[in-house]
XYZ file of N, CA, C and O in Angstrom:
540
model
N -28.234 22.251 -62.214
C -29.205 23.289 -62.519
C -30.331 23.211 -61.488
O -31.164 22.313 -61.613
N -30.426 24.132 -60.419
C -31.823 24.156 -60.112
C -33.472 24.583 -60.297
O -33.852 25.471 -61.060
N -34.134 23.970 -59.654
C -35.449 24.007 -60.109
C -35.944 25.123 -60.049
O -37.171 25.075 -60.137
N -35.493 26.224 -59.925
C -35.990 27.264 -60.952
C -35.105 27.661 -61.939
O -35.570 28.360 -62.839
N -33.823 27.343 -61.972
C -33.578 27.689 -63.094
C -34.262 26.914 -65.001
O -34.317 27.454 -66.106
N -34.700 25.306 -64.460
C -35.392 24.688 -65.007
C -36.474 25.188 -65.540
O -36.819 25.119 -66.720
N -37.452 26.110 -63.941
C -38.675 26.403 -64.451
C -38.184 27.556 -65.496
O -38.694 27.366 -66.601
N -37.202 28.877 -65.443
C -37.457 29.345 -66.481
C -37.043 29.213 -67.794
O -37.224 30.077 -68.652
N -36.278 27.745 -68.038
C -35.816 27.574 -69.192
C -37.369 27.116 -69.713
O -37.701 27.610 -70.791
N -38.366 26.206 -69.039
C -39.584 25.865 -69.455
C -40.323 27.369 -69.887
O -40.968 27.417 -70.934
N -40.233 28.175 -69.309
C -41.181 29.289 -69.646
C -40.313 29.938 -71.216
O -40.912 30.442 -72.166
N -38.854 29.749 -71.121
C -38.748 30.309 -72.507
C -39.065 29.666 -73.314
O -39.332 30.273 -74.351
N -39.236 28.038 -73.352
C -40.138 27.470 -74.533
C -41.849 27.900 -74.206
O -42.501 28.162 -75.216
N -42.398 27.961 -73.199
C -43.772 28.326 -73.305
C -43.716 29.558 -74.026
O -44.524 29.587 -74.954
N -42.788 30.922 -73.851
C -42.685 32.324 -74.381
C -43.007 31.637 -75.689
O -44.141 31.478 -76.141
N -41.624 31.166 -76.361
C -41.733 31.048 -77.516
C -42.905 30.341 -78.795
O -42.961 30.466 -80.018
N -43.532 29.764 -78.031
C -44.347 28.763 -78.285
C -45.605 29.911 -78.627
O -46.268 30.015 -79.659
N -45.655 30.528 -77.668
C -46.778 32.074 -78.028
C -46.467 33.193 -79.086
O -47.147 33.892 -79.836
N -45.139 33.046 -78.808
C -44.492 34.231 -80.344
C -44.945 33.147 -81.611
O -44.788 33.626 -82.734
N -45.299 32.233 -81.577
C -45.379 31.637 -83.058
C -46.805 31.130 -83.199
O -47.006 30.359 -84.137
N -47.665 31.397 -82.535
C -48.564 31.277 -82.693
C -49.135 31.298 -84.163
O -49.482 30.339 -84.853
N -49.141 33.069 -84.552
C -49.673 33.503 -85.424
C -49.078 32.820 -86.591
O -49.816 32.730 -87.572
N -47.769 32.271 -86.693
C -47.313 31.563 -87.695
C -47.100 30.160 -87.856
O -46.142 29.512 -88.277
N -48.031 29.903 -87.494
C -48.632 28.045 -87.268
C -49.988 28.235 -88.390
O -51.002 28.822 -88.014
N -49.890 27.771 -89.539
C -51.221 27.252 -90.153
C -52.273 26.633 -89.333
O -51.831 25.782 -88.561
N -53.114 26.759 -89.302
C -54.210 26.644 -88.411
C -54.933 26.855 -87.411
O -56.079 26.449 -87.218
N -54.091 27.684 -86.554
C -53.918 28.256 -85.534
C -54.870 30.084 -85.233
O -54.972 30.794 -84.233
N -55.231 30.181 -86.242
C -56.014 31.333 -86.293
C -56.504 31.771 -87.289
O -55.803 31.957 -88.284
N -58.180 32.120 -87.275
C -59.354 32.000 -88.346
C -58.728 33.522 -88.835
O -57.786 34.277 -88.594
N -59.874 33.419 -89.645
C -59.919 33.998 -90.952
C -59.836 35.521 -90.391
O -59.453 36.375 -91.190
N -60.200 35.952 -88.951
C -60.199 36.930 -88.988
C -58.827 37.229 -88.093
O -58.634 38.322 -87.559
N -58.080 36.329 -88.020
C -56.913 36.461 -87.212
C -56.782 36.684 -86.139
O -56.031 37.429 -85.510
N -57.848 35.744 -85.786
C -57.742 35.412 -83.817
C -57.308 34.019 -83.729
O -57.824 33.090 -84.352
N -56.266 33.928 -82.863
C -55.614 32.442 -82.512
C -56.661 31.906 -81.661
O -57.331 32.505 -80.820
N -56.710 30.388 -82.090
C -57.882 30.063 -81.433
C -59.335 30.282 -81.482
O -60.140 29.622 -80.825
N -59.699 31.432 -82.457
C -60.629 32.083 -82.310
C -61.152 32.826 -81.139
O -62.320 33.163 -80.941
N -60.140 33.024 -80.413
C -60.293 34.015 -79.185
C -59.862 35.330 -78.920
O -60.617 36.104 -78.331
N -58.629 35.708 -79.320
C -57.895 36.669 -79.398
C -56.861 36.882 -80.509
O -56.574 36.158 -81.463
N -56.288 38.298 -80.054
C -55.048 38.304 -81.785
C -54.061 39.152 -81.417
O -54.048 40.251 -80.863
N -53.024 38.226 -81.945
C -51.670 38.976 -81.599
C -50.869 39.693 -82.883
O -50.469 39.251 -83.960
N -50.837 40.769 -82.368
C -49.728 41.267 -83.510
C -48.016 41.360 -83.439
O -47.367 40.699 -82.629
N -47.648 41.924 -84.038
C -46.351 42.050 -84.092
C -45.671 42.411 -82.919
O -44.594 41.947 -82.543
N -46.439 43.368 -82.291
C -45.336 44.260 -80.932
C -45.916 42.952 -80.058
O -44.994 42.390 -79.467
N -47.037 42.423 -79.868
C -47.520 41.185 -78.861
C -45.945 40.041 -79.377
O -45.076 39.737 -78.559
N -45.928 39.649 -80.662
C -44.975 38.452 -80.421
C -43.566 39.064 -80.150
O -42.689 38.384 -79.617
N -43.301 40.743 -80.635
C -41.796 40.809 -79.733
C -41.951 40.767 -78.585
O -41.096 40.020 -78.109
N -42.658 41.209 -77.760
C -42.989 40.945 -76.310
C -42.786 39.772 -75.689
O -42.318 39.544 -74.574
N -43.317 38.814 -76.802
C -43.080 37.321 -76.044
C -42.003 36.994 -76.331
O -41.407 36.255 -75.549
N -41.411 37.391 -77.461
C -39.763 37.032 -77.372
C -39.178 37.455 -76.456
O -38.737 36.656 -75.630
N -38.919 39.267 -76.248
C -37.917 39.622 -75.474
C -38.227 39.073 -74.172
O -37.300 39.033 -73.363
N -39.847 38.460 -73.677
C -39.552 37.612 -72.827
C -39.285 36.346 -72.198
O -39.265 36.029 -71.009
N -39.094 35.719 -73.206
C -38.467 34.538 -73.470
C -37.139 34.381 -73.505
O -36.599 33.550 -72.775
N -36.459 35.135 -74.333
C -34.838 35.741 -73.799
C -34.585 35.936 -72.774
O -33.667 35.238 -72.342
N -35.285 37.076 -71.688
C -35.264 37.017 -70.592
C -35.180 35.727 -69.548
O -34.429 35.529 -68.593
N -35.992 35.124 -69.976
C -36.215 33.474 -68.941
C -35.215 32.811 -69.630
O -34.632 32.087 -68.823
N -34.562 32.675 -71.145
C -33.730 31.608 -71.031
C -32.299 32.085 -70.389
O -31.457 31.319 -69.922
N -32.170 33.951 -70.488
C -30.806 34.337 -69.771
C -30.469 34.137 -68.592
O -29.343 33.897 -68.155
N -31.543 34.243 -67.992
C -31.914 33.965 -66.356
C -31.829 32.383 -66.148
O -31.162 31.920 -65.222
N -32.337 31.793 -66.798
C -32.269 30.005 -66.376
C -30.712 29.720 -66.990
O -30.035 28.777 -66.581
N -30.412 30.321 -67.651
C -28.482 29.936 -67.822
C -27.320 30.688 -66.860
O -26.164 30.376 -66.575
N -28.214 31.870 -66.483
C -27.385 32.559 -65.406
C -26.965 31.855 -63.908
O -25.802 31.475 -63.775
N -27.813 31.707 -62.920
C -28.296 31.146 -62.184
C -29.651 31.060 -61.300
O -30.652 31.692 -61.636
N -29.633 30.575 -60.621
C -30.828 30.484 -59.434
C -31.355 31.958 -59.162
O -32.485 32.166 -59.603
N -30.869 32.787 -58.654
C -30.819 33.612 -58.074
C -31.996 35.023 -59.343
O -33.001 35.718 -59.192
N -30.887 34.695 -60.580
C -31.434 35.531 -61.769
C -32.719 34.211 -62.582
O -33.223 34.416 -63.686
N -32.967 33.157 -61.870
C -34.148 32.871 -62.406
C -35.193 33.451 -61.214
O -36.217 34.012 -61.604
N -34.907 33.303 -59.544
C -36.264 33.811 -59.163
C -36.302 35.209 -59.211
O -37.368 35.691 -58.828
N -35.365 36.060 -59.604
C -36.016 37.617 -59.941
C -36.509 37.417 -60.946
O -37.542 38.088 -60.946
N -36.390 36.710 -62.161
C -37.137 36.545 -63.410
C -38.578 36.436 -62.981
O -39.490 37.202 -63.294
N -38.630 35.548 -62.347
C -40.006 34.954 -62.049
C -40.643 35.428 -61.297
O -41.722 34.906 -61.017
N -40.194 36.680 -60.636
C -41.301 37.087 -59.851
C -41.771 38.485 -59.977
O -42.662 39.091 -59.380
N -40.704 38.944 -61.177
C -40.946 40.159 -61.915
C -41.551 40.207 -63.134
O -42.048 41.202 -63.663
N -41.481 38.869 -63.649
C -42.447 38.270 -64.980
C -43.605 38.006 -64.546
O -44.533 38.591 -65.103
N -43.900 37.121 -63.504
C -45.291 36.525 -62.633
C -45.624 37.887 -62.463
O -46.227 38.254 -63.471
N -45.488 38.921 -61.536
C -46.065 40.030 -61.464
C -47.035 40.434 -62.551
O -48.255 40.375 -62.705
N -45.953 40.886 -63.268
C -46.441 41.662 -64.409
C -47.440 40.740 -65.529
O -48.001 41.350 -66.439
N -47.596 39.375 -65.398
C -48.262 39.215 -66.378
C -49.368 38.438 -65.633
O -50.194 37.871 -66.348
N -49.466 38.360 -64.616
C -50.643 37.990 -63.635
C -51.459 39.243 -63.719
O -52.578 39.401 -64.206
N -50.484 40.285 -63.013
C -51.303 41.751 -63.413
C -51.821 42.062 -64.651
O -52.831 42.761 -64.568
N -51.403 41.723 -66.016
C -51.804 41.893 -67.489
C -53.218 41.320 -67.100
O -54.336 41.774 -67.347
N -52.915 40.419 -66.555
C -54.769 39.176 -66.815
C -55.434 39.370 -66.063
O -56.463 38.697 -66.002
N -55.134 40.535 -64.979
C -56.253 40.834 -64.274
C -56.900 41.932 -64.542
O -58.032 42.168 -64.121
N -55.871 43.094 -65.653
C -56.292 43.961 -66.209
C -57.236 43.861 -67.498
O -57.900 44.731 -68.062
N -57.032 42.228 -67.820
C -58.027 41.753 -68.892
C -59.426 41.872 -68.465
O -60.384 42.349 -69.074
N -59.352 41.307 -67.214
C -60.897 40.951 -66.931
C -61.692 42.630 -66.529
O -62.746 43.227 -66.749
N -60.739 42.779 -66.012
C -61.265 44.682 -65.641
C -61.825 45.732 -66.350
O -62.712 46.502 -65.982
N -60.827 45.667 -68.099
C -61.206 46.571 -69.224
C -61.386 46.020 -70.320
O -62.222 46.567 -71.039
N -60.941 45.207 -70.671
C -60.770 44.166 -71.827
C -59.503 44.251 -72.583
O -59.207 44.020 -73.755
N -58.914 44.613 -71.651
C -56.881 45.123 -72.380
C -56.586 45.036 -71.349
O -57.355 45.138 -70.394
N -54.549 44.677 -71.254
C -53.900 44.821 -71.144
C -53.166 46.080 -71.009
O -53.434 47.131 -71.590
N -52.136 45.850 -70.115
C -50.987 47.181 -69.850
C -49.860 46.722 -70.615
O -49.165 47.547 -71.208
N -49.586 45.401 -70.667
C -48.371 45.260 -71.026
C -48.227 45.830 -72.930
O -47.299 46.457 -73.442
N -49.260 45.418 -73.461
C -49.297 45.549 -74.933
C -49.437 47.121 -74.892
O -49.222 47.612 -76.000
N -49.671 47.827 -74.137
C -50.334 49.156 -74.184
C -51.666 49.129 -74.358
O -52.136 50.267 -74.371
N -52.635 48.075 -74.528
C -53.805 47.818 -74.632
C -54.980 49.324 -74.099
O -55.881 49.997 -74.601
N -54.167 49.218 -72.700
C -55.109 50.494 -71.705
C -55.453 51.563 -72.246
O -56.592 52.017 -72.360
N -54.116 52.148 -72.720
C -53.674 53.245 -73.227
C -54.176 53.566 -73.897
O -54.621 54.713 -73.848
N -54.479 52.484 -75.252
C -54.918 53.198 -76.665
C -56.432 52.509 -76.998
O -56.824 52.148 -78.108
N -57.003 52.450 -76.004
C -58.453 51.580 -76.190
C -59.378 51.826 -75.256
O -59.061 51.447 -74.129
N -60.255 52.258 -75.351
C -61.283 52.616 -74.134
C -61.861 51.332 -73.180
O -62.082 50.327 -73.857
N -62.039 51.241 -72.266
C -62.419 50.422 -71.331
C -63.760 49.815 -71.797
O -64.748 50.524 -71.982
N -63.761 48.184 -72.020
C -64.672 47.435 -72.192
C -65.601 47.329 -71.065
O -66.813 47.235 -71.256
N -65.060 47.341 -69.858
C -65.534 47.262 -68.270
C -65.835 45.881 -68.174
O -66.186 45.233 -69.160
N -65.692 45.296 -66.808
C -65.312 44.080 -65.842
C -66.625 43.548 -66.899
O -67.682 44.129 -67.142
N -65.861 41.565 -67.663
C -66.492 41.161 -67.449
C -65.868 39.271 -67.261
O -64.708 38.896 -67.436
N -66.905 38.514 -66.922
C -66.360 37.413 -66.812
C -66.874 36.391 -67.715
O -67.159 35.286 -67.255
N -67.037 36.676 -69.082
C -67.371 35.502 -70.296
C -66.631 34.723 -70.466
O -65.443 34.974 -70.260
N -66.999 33.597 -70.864
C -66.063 32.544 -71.408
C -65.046 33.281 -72.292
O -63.855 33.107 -72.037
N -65.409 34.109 -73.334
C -63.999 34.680 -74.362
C -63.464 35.290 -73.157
O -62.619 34.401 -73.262
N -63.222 35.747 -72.415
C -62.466 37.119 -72.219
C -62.224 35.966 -70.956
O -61.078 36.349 -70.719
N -62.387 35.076 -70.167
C -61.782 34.314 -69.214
C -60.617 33.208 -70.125
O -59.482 33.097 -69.662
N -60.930 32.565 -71.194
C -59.948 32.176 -72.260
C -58.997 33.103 -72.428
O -57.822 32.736 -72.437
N -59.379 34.666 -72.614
C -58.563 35.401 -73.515
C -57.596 35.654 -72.645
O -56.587 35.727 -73.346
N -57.191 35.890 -71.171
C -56.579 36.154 -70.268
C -56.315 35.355 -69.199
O -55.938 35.660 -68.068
N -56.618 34.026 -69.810
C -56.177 33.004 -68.614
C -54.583 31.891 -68.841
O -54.083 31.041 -68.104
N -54.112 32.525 -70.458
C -52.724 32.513 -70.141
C -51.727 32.945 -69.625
O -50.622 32.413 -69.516
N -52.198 34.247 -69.181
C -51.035 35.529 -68.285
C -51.454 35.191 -66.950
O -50.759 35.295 -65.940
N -52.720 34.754 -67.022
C -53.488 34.947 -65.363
C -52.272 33.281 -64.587
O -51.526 33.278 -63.607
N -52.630 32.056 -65.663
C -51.735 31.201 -65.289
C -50.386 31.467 -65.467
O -49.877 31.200 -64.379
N -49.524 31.843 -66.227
C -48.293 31.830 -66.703
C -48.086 33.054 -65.727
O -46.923 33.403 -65.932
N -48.441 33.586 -65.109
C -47.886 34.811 -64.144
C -48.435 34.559 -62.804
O -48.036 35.219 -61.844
N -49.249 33.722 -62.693
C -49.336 33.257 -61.076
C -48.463 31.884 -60.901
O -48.126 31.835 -59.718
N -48.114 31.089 -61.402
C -47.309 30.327 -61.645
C -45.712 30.730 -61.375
O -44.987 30.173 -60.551
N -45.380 31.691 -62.147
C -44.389 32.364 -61.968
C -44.218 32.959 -60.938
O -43.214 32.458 -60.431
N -44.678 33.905 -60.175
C -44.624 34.288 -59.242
C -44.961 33.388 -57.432
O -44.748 33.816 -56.298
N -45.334 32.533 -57.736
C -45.606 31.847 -56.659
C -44.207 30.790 -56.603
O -43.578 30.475 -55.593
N -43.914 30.303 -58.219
C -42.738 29.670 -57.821
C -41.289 30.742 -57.291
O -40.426 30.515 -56.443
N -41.490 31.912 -58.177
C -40.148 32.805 -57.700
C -39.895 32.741 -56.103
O -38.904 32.547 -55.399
N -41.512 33.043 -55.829
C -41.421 33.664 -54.106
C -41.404 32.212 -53.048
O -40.944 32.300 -51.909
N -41.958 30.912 -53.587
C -41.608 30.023 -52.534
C -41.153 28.979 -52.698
O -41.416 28.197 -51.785
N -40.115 28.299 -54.074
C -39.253 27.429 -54.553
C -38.161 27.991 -53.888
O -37.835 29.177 -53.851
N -37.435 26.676 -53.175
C -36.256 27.032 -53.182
C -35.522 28.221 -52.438
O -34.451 28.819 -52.543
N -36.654 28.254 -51.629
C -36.286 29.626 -50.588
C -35.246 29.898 -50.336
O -34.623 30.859 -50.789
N -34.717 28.772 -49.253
C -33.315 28.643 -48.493
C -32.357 28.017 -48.897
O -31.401 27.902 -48.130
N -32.286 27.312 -50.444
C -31.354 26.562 -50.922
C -29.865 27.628 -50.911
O -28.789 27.190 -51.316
């Protein structure tokens, strides 16, 4: 197995690990923010499933279908977290769409709230594009 196919079997346990958030006792107050930072609903944890499926199909497929995984996942969810800091939503959730623009800011909540996509998608994408180049 190579090391990206590794990395995206790791990201389908990180995926999954985020789809269950909301169903971990303790894990989110009273007003149903995980962490007390943010809140995921239902279409947020299919999201993290179907992309978690994605990374574990790709890390069982081969090499090849883990770095398109990863650099089409890194994209898009690097881009999600930069669209955090910009409006206070997301594209991927539809966030943009159905919520008026908070406008650019850089607080501690909203650098928490988007610094799992910002990591988990620059991560991804940096390994897609320079792991394993020429193997």
């Amino acid at each position: 197995m190579s090391q990206l196919q590794k990395i995206s079997i790791g990201y389908f346990i990180a995926l999954m690990i985020a789809a269950s958030i909301n169903y971990i006792p303790g894990l989110t107050d009273e007003s149903g923010l995980a962490f007390g930072i943010f809140a995921l609903d239902l279409y947020d944890d299919a999201l993290h499933v179907a992309s978690a499926l994605w990374a574990l199909i790709a890390g069982l497929m081969s090499r090849n279908a883990s770095r398109i995984f990863l650099v089409l996942f890194g994209a898009a969810y690097l881009s999600d977290g930069i669209f955090g800091f910009f409006t206070g939503y997301g594209f991927l959730d539809m966030g943009i769409f159905t919520n008026a623009s908070l406008g650019m800011e850089l607080s501690l909540g909203r650098s928490l709230a988007n610094l799992p996509h910002l990591a988990l998608g620059g991560f991804a994408l940096v390994s897609g594009l320079f792991i394993e180049r020429r193997a």
